Short mmCIF file of C-alpha atoms in Angstrom, two decimals:
data_model
loop_
_atom_site.label_atom_id
_atom_site.label_comp_id
_atom_site.label_asym_id
_atom_site.label_seq_id
_atom_site.Cartn_x
_atom_site.Cartn_y
_atom_site.Cartn_z
CA MET A 485 107.19 126.87 89.30
CA ASP A 486 107.59 123.59 87.50
CA GLY A 487 105.24 120.85 86.42
CA GLN A 488 105.66 117.15 85.88
CA ALA A 489 107.68 115.65 83.04
CA GLU A 490 104.73 115.31 80.70
CA ASP A 491 104.28 119.09 80.93
CA ARG A 492 107.81 119.59 79.56
CA PRO A 493 107.71 118.44 75.92
CA ASN A 494 111.20 119.78 75.19
CA ALA A 495 112.82 117.90 78.06
CA TRP A 496 116.00 116.00 77.26
CA ASP A 497 115.46 112.28 76.75
CA PRO A 498 118.16 110.79 78.99
CA PHE A 499 117.86 107.15 77.95
CA GLY A 500 117.24 107.40 74.22
CA ARG A 501 114.57 104.70 74.44
CA PRO A 502 111.29 104.06 76.24
CA LEU A 503 111.82 102.47 79.65
CA PHE A 504 108.21 101.46 80.17
CA GLY A 505 105.96 99.81 77.61
CA GLY A 506 103.04 101.86 78.89
CA PRO A 507 100.98 102.48 82.01
CA GLU A 508 100.28 98.74 82.24
CA ALA A 509 104.00 97.91 82.57
CA ARG A 510 104.92 95.70 85.52
CA ALA A 511 108.64 95.18 84.93
CA LEU A 512 111.46 97.58 84.12
CA SER A 513 113.89 96.81 81.33
CA ARG A 514 117.38 97.00 82.82
CA VAL A 515 118.72 100.54 82.74
CA GLY A 516 121.77 102.36 84.06
CA VAL A 517 122.35 105.85 85.45
CA VAL A 518 125.70 107.47 86.21
CA ASP A 519 125.82 110.53 88.46
CA ILE A 520 129.02 112.59 88.21
CA GLY A 521 128.91 114.68 91.35
CA SER A 522 131.34 117.09 92.91
CA ASN A 523 132.37 114.56 95.54
CA SER A 524 131.54 111.13 94.10
CA VAL A 525 130.86 109.30 90.86
CA ARG A 526 128.26 106.56 91.09
CA MET A 527 126.64 104.10 88.73
CA VAL A 528 123.36 102.39 89.50
CA ILE A 529 121.79 99.70 87.34
CA PHE A 530 118.06 99.44 87.96
CA ASP A 531 115.94 96.36 87.43
CA GLY A 532 112.79 94.84 88.91
CA ALA A 533 109.28 96.20 89.32
CA ALA A 534 108.39 99.09 87.03
CA ARG A 535 106.96 101.27 89.82
CA SER A 536 109.54 100.24 92.42
CA PRO A 537 112.90 99.68 90.69
CA ALA A 538 115.52 97.65 92.54
CA TYR A 539 119.28 98.18 92.60
CA PHE A 540 120.74 95.47 90.40
CA PHE A 541 124.17 97.12 90.71
CA ASN A 542 125.36 100.09 92.77
CA GLU A 543 128.95 101.33 92.95
CA LYS A 544 130.43 104.64 94.08
CA VAL A 545 133.92 106.13 93.88
CA MET A 546 134.79 109.17 96.02
CA CYS A 547 136.65 111.26 93.43
CA ALA A 548 136.29 114.79 94.87
CA LEU A 549 136.15 116.40 91.44
CA GLY A 550 135.16 119.68 93.05
CA ALA A 551 138.04 119.86 95.54
CA GLY A 552 139.81 123.21 95.20
CA LEU A 553 137.28 124.49 92.66
CA SER A 554 136.66 127.77 94.49
CA GLU A 555 140.36 128.64 94.39
CA THR A 556 141.34 127.42 90.93
CA ASN A 557 138.03 127.46 89.05
CA ARG A 558 139.12 124.10 87.67
CA LEU A 559 138.36 120.48 88.46
CA SER A 560 140.77 118.64 90.72
CA PRO A 561 143.41 116.92 88.52
CA GLU A 562 143.44 113.90 90.81
CA GLY A 563 139.65 113.91 90.84
CA ARG A 564 139.55 113.96 87.04
CA SER A 565 141.88 111.00 86.84
CA ARG A 566 139.90 108.97 89.38
CA ALA A 567 136.56 109.89 87.82
CA LEU A 568 137.72 108.94 84.33
CA ALA A 569 139.00 105.59 85.58
CA ALA A 570 135.66 104.94 87.29
CA LEU A 571 133.72 105.90 84.17
CA ARG A 572 135.80 103.58 81.99
CA ARG A 573 134.94 100.75 84.36
CA PHE A 574 131.27 101.69 84.48
CA ALA A 575 130.97 101.80 80.68
CA ILE A 576 132.35 98.26 80.37
CA LEU A 577 130.17 96.94 83.19
CA ALA A 578 127.00 98.51 81.80
CA GLU A 579 127.56 96.88 78.43
CA ALA A 580 128.22 93.50 80.06
CA MET A 581 125.02 93.85 82.09
CA ASP A 582 122.98 94.71 79.00
CA ALA A 583 122.08 98.09 80.47
CA THR A 584 123.16 100.35 77.61
CA PRO A 585 122.76 103.10 76.69
CA ILE A 586 123.23 104.50 80.16
CA SER A 587 122.25 108.01 81.16
CA VAL A 588 125.08 110.15 82.53
CA VAL A 589 124.28 113.25 84.58
CA ALA A 590 126.87 115.75 85.81
CA THR A 591 126.18 118.39 88.43
CA ALA A 592 127.82 121.37 90.15
CA ALA A 593 131.54 120.70 89.70
CA MET A 594 131.35 120.14 85.96
CA ARG A 595 128.90 122.98 85.35
CA ASP A 596 130.98 125.49 87.36
CA ALA A 597 134.54 124.56 86.37
CA GLU A 598 136.13 126.33 83.41
CA ASP A 599 137.53 122.99 82.26
CA GLY A 600 134.15 121.26 82.63
CA PRO A 601 133.46 121.23 78.85
CA GLU A 602 136.96 119.91 78.22
CA PHE A 603 136.46 117.07 80.70
CA ARG A 604 133.05 116.32 79.22
CA ALA A 605 134.65 115.91 75.79
CA GLU A 606 137.37 113.70 77.27
CA ILE A 607 134.79 111.44 78.91
CA GLU A 608 132.92 111.03 75.64
CA ARG A 609 136.13 110.38 73.71
CA GLU A 610 137.59 107.90 76.20
CA THR A 611 134.45 106.01 77.28
CA GLY A 612 131.71 106.67 74.74
CA LEU A 613 129.53 108.04 77.55
CA LYS A 614 127.80 111.38 76.95
CA PRO A 615 127.39 113.39 80.15
CA TRP A 616 124.43 115.72 80.47
CA VAL A 617 125.51 118.73 82.54
CA ILE A 618 122.44 120.05 84.34
CA ASP A 619 121.92 123.37 86.08
CA GLY A 620 121.05 123.72 89.75
CA THR A 621 117.31 124.13 89.35
CA GLU A 622 117.11 121.05 87.14
CA GLU A 623 119.14 119.15 89.73
CA ALA A 624 116.59 120.24 92.35
CA ARG A 625 113.70 119.11 90.17
CA LEU A 626 115.15 115.67 89.47
CA SER A 627 115.98 115.10 93.14
CA ALA A 628 112.43 116.01 94.10
CA GLN A 629 111.08 113.59 91.50
CA GLY A 630 113.29 110.92 93.02
CA VAL A 631 111.58 111.52 96.34
CA LEU A 632 108.19 111.15 94.62
CA LEU A 633 109.27 107.78 93.27
CA GLY A 634 109.64 106.44 96.80
CA TRP A 635 107.08 108.66 98.54
CA PRO A 636 103.91 108.99 96.44
CA GLY A 637 102.06 112.11 97.47
CA ALA A 638 105.06 113.55 99.33
CA GLU A 639 104.51 117.09 100.65
CA GLY A 640 107.17 119.47 101.91
CA ILE A 641 110.67 120.59 100.95
CA VAL A 642 113.39 118.44 99.39
CA CYS A 643 116.98 119.40 100.21
CA ASP A 644 119.69 117.74 98.12
CA ILE A 645 123.28 118.36 99.21
CA GLY A 646 126.22 117.52 96.99
CA GLY A 647 129.91 118.30 97.23
CA SER A 648 129.72 121.77 95.67
CA SER A 649 126.07 122.79 95.85
CA MET A 650 122.82 122.40 97.75
CA GLU A 651 119.35 122.56 96.22
CA LEU A 652 115.84 123.02 97.57
CA ALA A 653 112.60 122.04 95.86
CA GLU A 654 109.01 122.31 96.99
CA LEU A 655 106.69 119.30 96.71
CA LYS A 656 102.98 119.94 96.73
CA GLY A 657 100.12 117.87 95.37
CA GLY A 658 102.49 115.42 93.69
CA MET A 659 104.15 118.25 91.75
CA VAL A 660 107.55 119.92 91.93
CA GLY A 661 107.11 123.61 92.63
CA LEU A 662 109.57 126.30 93.70
CA ARG A 663 113.23 125.43 93.28
CA GLY A 664 116.50 127.02 94.27
CA THR A 665 120.22 126.32 94.23
CA SER A 666 123.17 127.50 96.31
CA PRO A 667 126.95 126.98 96.65
CA LEU A 668 126.54 125.33 100.06
CA GLY A 669 128.27 122.04 99.30
CA PRO A 670 130.83 120.97 101.92
CA LEU A 671 133.73 120.92 99.45
CA LYS A 672 133.14 124.60 98.73
CA LEU A 673 132.57 125.47 102.37
CA ARG A 674 136.02 124.15 103.26
CA GLU A 675 137.48 126.92 101.09
CA VAL A 676 135.51 129.84 102.54
CA SER A 677 137.84 132.45 104.05
CA GLY A 678 137.45 134.29 107.34
CA GLY A 679 137.74 131.41 109.75
CA LYS A 680 134.83 130.11 111.80
CA LYS A 681 133.05 133.47 111.92
CA GLY A 682 133.48 134.00 108.20
CA LEU A 683 132.09 130.55 107.46
CA ASP A 684 129.16 131.12 109.80
CA ARG A 685 128.30 134.43 108.10
CA TYR A 686 128.59 132.89 104.65
CA ILE A 687 126.29 129.97 105.51
CA ALA A 688 123.74 132.28 107.14
CA GLN A 689 123.71 134.58 104.11
CA GLU A 690 123.29 131.78 101.57
CA ILE A 691 120.66 129.96 103.63
CA GLY A 692 118.67 133.16 104.00
CA ARG A 693 118.72 133.75 100.25
CA LEU A 694 117.87 130.13 99.41
CA VAL A 695 114.92 129.68 101.76
CA ALA A 696 113.37 133.14 101.29
CA PRO A 697 110.88 132.06 98.57
CA MET A 698 110.09 128.72 100.22
CA PRO A 699 107.10 128.02 102.47
CA ILE A 700 107.94 128.05 106.17
CA ALA A 701 107.05 125.16 108.50
CA PRO A 702 106.61 122.52 105.78
CA PRO A 703 105.12 119.20 106.89
CA ARG A 704 108.39 117.44 106.14
CA LEU A 705 111.95 118.20 105.12
CA TYR A 706 113.32 115.43 102.89
CA LEU A 707 117.10 115.09 103.04
CA VAL A 708 118.85 113.75 99.92
CA GLY A 709 122.60 113.26 99.63
CA GLY A 710 125.53 111.43 101.16
CA SER A 711 126.40 114.04 103.79
CA TRP A 712 122.82 114.06 105.08
CA ARG A 713 122.79 110.26 105.21
CA ALA A 714 126.03 110.30 107.20
CA ILE A 715 124.48 112.68 109.74
CA ALA A 716 121.36 110.53 109.96
CA ARG A 717 123.51 107.45 110.57
CA LEU A 718 125.22 109.32 113.39
CA ASP A 719 121.81 110.26 114.80
CA MET A 720 120.94 106.55 114.85
CA GLU A 721 124.18 105.83 116.70
CA ARG A 722 123.54 108.50 119.31
CA ARG A 723 119.97 107.33 119.90
CA GLY A 724 120.78 103.62 119.85
CA TYR A 725 118.23 103.20 117.08
CA PRO A 726 117.87 99.50 116.21
CA LEU A 727 117.15 99.61 112.45
CA THR A 728 119.99 101.10 110.42
CA VAL A 729 118.02 101.51 107.19
CA LEU A 730 118.42 105.14 106.21
CA HIS A 731 115.54 105.47 103.76
CA GLU A 732 112.43 106.81 105.54
CA TYR A 733 114.38 107.39 108.77
CA ARG A 734 112.59 110.16 110.69
CA MET A 735 114.01 112.80 113.03
CA THR A 736 112.54 115.64 115.03
CA ARG A 737 114.15 119.07 114.98
CA ALA A 738 115.10 118.79 118.64
CA ALA A 739 116.70 115.36 118.22
CA LEU A 740 118.60 116.47 115.13
CA LEU A 741 120.00 119.54 116.88
CA GLU A 742 121.12 117.34 119.77
CA THR A 743 122.95 115.12 117.30
CA ILE A 744 124.62 118.10 115.62
CA ASP A 745 125.88 119.26 119.03
CA TRP A 746 127.02 115.70 119.78
CA ILE A 747 128.95 115.53 116.50
CA ALA A 748 130.65 118.85 117.23
CA GLY A 749 131.81 117.61 120.64
CA SER A 750 132.95 114.14 119.55
CA ASP A 751 136.10 112.68 118.05
CA PRO A 752 135.45 112.31 114.28
CA ASP A 753 137.60 109.18 114.01
CA ALA A 754 135.68 107.48 116.80
CA LEU A 755 132.36 108.37 115.17
CA ARG A 756 133.58 107.17 111.81
CA GLN A 757 134.61 103.80 113.19
CA LYS A 758 131.31 103.33 115.02
CA THR A 759 129.21 103.99 111.92
CA GLY A 760 131.43 102.72 109.11
CA THR A 761 131.54 106.18 107.49
CA SER A 762 134.41 106.66 105.05
CA PRO A 763 137.18 109.12 106.01
CA ASP A 764 136.42 111.28 102.95
CA ARG A 765 132.76 111.54 103.90
CA MET A 766 133.42 112.11 107.59
CA ALA A 767 135.68 115.05 106.77
CA LEU A 768 132.68 116.81 105.20
CA VAL A 769 130.15 116.07 107.94
CA PRO A 770 131.01 119.04 110.23
CA TYR A 771 130.41 121.48 107.35
CA ALA A 772 127.16 119.80 106.36
CA ALA A 773 126.04 119.81 110.00
CA GLN A 774 126.53 123.59 110.23
CA VAL A 775 124.39 124.06 107.14
CA LEU A 776 121.68 121.73 108.41
CA ARG A 777 121.47 123.52 111.75
CA LYS A 778 120.72 126.83 110.04
CA LEU A 779 118.44 125.30 107.43
CA VAL A 780 116.25 123.66 110.06
CA ALA A 781 116.16 126.88 112.09
CA HIS A 782 114.91 128.83 109.06
CA LEU A 783 112.43 126.31 107.65
CA ARG A 784 111.10 124.89 110.95
CA PRO A 785 109.83 121.64 109.40
CA HIS A 786 107.40 119.55 111.41
CA GLU A 787 109.43 116.43 110.63
CA ILE A 788 112.74 115.56 108.98
CA ALA A 789 113.12 112.40 106.89
CA VAL A 790 115.95 110.82 104.93
CA SER A 791 115.43 109.82 101.31
CA SER A 792 117.83 107.41 99.64
CA TYR A 793 116.16 108.35 96.36
CA GLY A 794 117.38 111.38 94.44
CA ILE A 795 118.53 112.40 90.97
CA ARG A 796 119.04 108.88 89.64
CA GLU A 797 115.58 107.75 90.70
CA GLY A 798 114.16 111.07 89.50
CA LEU A 799 115.31 110.28 85.98
CA LEU A 800 113.27 107.06 86.08
CA TYR A 801 110.24 108.82 87.53
CA GLU A 802 110.50 111.30 84.67
CA GLN A 803 109.85 108.49 82.19
CA MET A 804 106.86 106.95 83.98
CA PRO A 805 103.37 107.44 82.53
CA ALA A 806 100.96 109.07 84.96
CA ASP A 807 99.01 105.84 85.53
CA LEU A 808 102.21 104.03 86.45
CA ARG A 809 103.22 106.79 88.88
CA ALA A 810 99.84 106.44 90.58
CA ARG A 811 100.51 102.84 91.61
CA ASP A 812 101.65 101.93 95.11
CA PRO A 813 105.42 101.19 94.98
CA LEU A 814 105.19 98.83 97.96
CA ILE A 815 102.46 96.67 96.45
CA GLU A 816 104.15 96.67 93.05
CA ALA A 817 107.47 95.54 94.55
CA CYS A 818 105.74 92.78 96.53
CA ARG A 819 103.74 91.64 93.51
CA PHE A 820 106.93 91.51 91.44
CA ALA A 821 108.66 89.46 94.17
CA GLU A 822 105.75 87.02 94.27
CA GLN A 823 105.82 86.56 90.50
CA ARG A 824 109.55 85.85 90.57
CA ALA A 825 109.94 83.82 93.76
CA ALA A 826 106.69 82.28 95.04
CA ARG A 827 105.62 78.71 94.33
CA GLN A 828 102.14 79.82 93.30
CA PRO A 829 102.18 83.35 91.89
CA GLY A 830 98.78 84.91 92.36
CA PHE A 831 97.99 83.00 95.54
CA GLY A 832 98.84 86.06 97.66
CA ASN A 833 95.73 87.94 96.54
CA ARG A 834 93.53 84.91 97.24
CA LEU A 835 95.10 84.55 100.67
CA TYR A 836 94.41 88.25 101.29
CA ASN A 837 90.72 87.77 100.47
CA PHE A 838 90.56 84.76 102.79
CA ILE A 839 92.02 86.44 105.88
CA LEU A 840 90.60 89.95 105.40
CA PRO A 841 87.48 89.25 107.55
CA LEU A 842 89.83 89.18 110.55
CA PHE A 843 90.66 92.84 109.93
CA GLY A 844 87.24 94.30 109.23
CA ALA A 845 88.03 97.62 110.92
CA ALA A 846 91.32 98.10 109.08
CA GLY A 847 91.69 101.27 107.04
CA PRO A 848 93.46 101.60 103.68
CA ASP A 849 96.94 101.98 105.20
CA LYS A 850 96.61 98.80 107.26
CA ARG A 851 95.06 96.88 104.36
CA ARG A 852 98.01 97.66 102.10
CA LEU A 853 100.34 96.16 104.73
CA ILE A 854 98.15 93.07 104.94
CA ARG A 855 98.18 92.74 101.15
CA ALA A 856 101.95 93.24 101.02
CA ALA A 857 102.48 90.50 103.61
CA CYS A 858 100.23 88.10 101.71
CA LEU A 859 102.12 88.74 98.48
CA LEU A 860 105.44 88.05 100.22
CA HIS A 861 104.30 85.14 102.37
CA ASP A 862 105.77 82.38 100.17
CA THR A 863 108.79 84.08 98.60
CA ALA A 864 111.30 82.45 100.98
CA TRP A 865 110.19 78.86 100.41
CA ARG A 866 113.57 77.82 98.97
CA ALA A 867 115.32 78.53 102.27
CA HIS A 868 115.92 75.86 104.89
CA PRO A 869 112.73 75.51 106.99
CA ASP A 870 114.59 76.41 110.18
CA TYR A 871 115.59 79.79 108.75
CA ARG A 872 112.66 80.88 106.63
CA HIS A 873 111.27 83.09 109.38
CA GLU A 874 114.61 84.87 109.75
CA ILE A 875 115.03 85.39 106.01
CA CYS A 876 111.50 86.80 105.77
CA PHE A 877 112.10 89.20 108.64
CA ASP A 878 115.45 90.36 107.25
CA SER A 879 113.97 90.87 103.81
CA ALA A 880 111.01 92.91 105.03
CA THR A 881 113.07 95.14 107.30
CA GLN A 882 116.12 95.63 105.10
CA ALA A 883 114.93 95.33 101.49
CA ASN A 884 114.93 98.26 99.09
CA LEU A 885 111.25 99.13 99.43
CA GLY A 886 109.64 102.52 98.96
CA GLY A 887 106.51 103.84 100.61
CA LEU A 888 107.23 102.08 103.89
CA GLU A 889 107.91 103.64 107.29
CA HIS A 890 110.30 101.89 109.65
CA TRP A 891 107.59 100.63 111.98
CA GLU A 892 105.78 99.25 108.93
CA ARG A 893 108.92 97.34 107.94
CA VAL A 894 108.99 95.73 111.36
CA PHE A 895 105.24 95.06 111.20
CA LEU A 896 105.75 93.18 107.92
CA GLY A 897 108.78 91.42 109.36
CA VAL A 898 106.92 90.19 112.45
CA SER A 899 103.92 89.04 110.43
CA LEU A 900 106.15 87.08 108.03
CA LEU A 901 108.11 85.66 110.96
CA HIS A 902 104.85 84.28 112.36
CA ARG A 903 103.93 82.94 108.94
CA TYR A 904 106.71 80.39 109.45
CA LYS A 905 107.19 80.27 113.23
CA ASN A 906 104.59 80.14 115.97
CA SER A 907 106.64 81.99 118.59
CA ARG A 908 109.03 84.95 118.40
CA SER A 909 110.38 84.44 121.92
CA GLY A 910 114.17 84.61 122.10
CA SER A 911 114.44 85.98 118.58
CA ARG A 912 117.60 87.84 117.61
CA PHE A 913 115.28 90.50 116.21
CA GLU A 914 113.94 91.54 119.62
CA PRO A 915 115.67 94.98 119.61
CA LEU A 916 113.66 95.87 116.49
CA PHE A 917 110.38 94.92 118.14
CA SER A 918 110.61 98.17 120.11
CA LEU A 919 109.48 100.02 116.97
CA LEU A 920 106.01 98.47 117.36
CA ASP A 921 103.60 99.28 120.16
CA ALA A 922 101.72 96.43 121.83
CA ASP A 923 98.63 96.74 119.62
CA ARG A 924 100.61 96.71 116.37
CA MET A 925 102.67 93.77 117.60
CA ARG A 926 99.50 91.82 118.35
CA GLN A 927 98.04 92.63 114.93
CA ALA A 928 101.26 91.56 113.20
CA GLU A 929 101.17 88.25 115.07
CA VAL A 930 97.52 87.72 114.13
CA LEU A 931 98.31 88.48 110.48
CA GLY A 932 101.22 86.06 110.46
CA LYS A 933 99.25 83.26 112.06
CA ALA A 934 96.32 83.90 109.72
CA MET A 935 98.66 83.51 106.73
CA ARG A 936 100.17 80.41 108.32
CA PHE A 937 96.71 78.88 108.59
CA GLY A 938 95.51 80.04 105.17
CA ALA A 939 98.55 78.48 103.51
CA MET A 940 97.17 75.06 104.51
CA PHE A 941 94.66 75.49 101.67
CA SER A 942 97.27 76.50 99.10
CA LEU A 943 96.37 73.78 96.61
CA HIS A 944 93.38 75.88 95.67
CA ALA A 945 92.03 79.32 96.35
CA PRO A 946 91.42 79.30 100.11
CA ASP A 947 88.49 81.68 99.79
CA SER A 948 86.68 79.10 97.63
CA LEU A 949 87.33 76.24 100.07
CA ALA A 950 86.79 77.95 103.39
CA GLU A 951 85.50 81.12 104.97
CA LEU A 952 86.53 82.92 108.14
CA ARG A 953 84.00 84.85 110.19
CA HIS A 954 85.25 86.94 113.07
CA TYR A 955 82.91 88.29 115.75
CA PRO A 956 85.09 90.55 117.93
CA LYS A 957 82.34 91.52 120.38
CA LYS A 958 81.35 87.90 120.92
CA LYS A 959 85.02 86.87 120.89
CA GLN A 960 84.31 84.13 118.41
CA LEU A 961 86.07 82.89 115.28
CA GLU A 962 84.11 80.66 112.95
CA LEU A 963 85.57 78.53 110.17
CA ILE A 964 83.16 77.41 107.48
CA LEU A 965 84.54 74.62 105.29
CA ALA A 966 83.33 73.49 101.90
CA GLU A 967 82.87 69.73 101.77
CA ALA A 968 85.89 69.43 99.48
CA ALA A 969 88.03 71.18 102.09
CA VAL A 970 87.25 68.87 105.01
CA PRO A 971 90.18 66.50 104.26
CA LEU A 972 92.51 69.51 104.19
CA PHE A 973 91.58 70.47 107.75
CA GLY A 974 93.87 67.91 109.34
CA GLU A 975 95.79 67.95 112.61
CA VAL A 976 98.35 70.54 111.55
CA ALA A 977 95.70 72.85 110.11
CA ALA A 978 93.61 72.49 113.28
CA ALA A 979 96.63 73.36 115.44
CA ARG A 980 97.32 76.45 113.35
CA PHE A 981 93.68 77.48 113.57
CA ALA A 982 93.84 77.16 117.35
CA SER A 983 97.03 79.24 117.45
CA LEU A 984 95.34 81.95 115.39
CA ALA A 985 92.36 81.96 117.74
CA LYS A 986 94.65 82.27 120.76
CA ALA A 987 96.38 85.28 119.21
CA LEU A 988 92.96 86.85 118.62
CA GLY A 989 91.77 85.95 122.12
CA VAL A 990 88.62 84.20 120.85
CA GLU A 991 86.81 80.87 120.98
CA THR A 992 86.47 78.81 117.81
CA SER A 993 83.84 76.85 115.98
CA VAL A 994 84.04 74.84 112.76
CA ARG A 995 81.19 73.81 110.52
CA VAL A 996 80.82 72.33 107.05
CA ARG A 997 78.93 74.18 104.36
CA ARG A 998 76.55 71.69 102.78
CA ARG A 999 75.41 72.02 99.22
#
């Protein structure tokens, strides 16, 4: 079993400097991570909110360092050359972006190859970068911590697949528990002898060994890694799923098995062209699909979800104080966006207090969405007025946000659309509306129109100038204005108030609060 980072005092310090000033930190100082995998080499530069880092820069090169490793016990010569060229570029870029020193992590190919230490020395000599070669269980732990960065309180099993290995880690109570590693990466599977039957036996044997200590029927199986994302993207294609954001994409066991059968019976080139998958990645998908079929059959998870967060994000999570980890990544990202982009930073919380009486029965999950929308409501003000609603919707549904299910993305998108536009009829976003049921769609519209009305009092705190009282049983909405707010309740404000009432299905009344 394994605890959190603060329980590991001898843990390697990957960045050589504190990333967060303390638990009160709101912003992250720019920092870079390079992941030298068996199949790809990637550099990510993180920036933005401390609890919800954004991708300032993200570049990947498919080097296939681990190609042929099982036969030669050495790294691919071509892969070494391509990886070294990529790392030279990354070192220069990181310095130019003021993101040094960057943390460099190397996984299965470099830890297994006999010339791994030699290549590590060459990287350091040629680029100044110092790779940290981690073992499989540490790789599993960091990947699981990456999931925790985006999914606070995640419970279940994390499965991270790379080119030459596959790891499992248990998540329970916000902690990383049991961990295991296996040689089930697609690059290695291509070199297994014995034909189709030999490969099938090998996968079954390794899966059985890997999952034996793990709990069966976990609440969720979190999939981390490029091959899993490629399969999930194919699942979206087969289902005609309208939102092609992979993070937090959910699948059932039955649907996933249908997709695996569909992949096996389809032309790989046709699938690749439909989904934009690279040829190198698509060549590995059939092997990964065989592994996933057996893994799901053994574990029997209640749900399967894709995580775009893994080792790189896990390294950041490792550095976070406990109080910072406890914050909501969605709210922190929205608060950061408001501070950077809104005309009146801080107004979002006042707007939230003003409109909250309309949602008296809302639980904590719904209230966090309402707060997030209020924080984001003015961040697109620089856009042309005719397109603000579209920019808001695109941002909410496609932005790099953690702690947000797909339907919640669309809920935020619809509410922000109605912040700037009274009607959504004829919108190009209509295919995405199918992710909301009728009740959620109505609530999103009410939220958007409430923000649209509340923004009319944006010169001051709306909750000090006016008060909303909603009586659902009586189907009444009352607006109580302070005397100072009466001039603000002009024709446009009155029209927006009427539109809000129509969305709620209530009658209105307005009165002035006398001193």
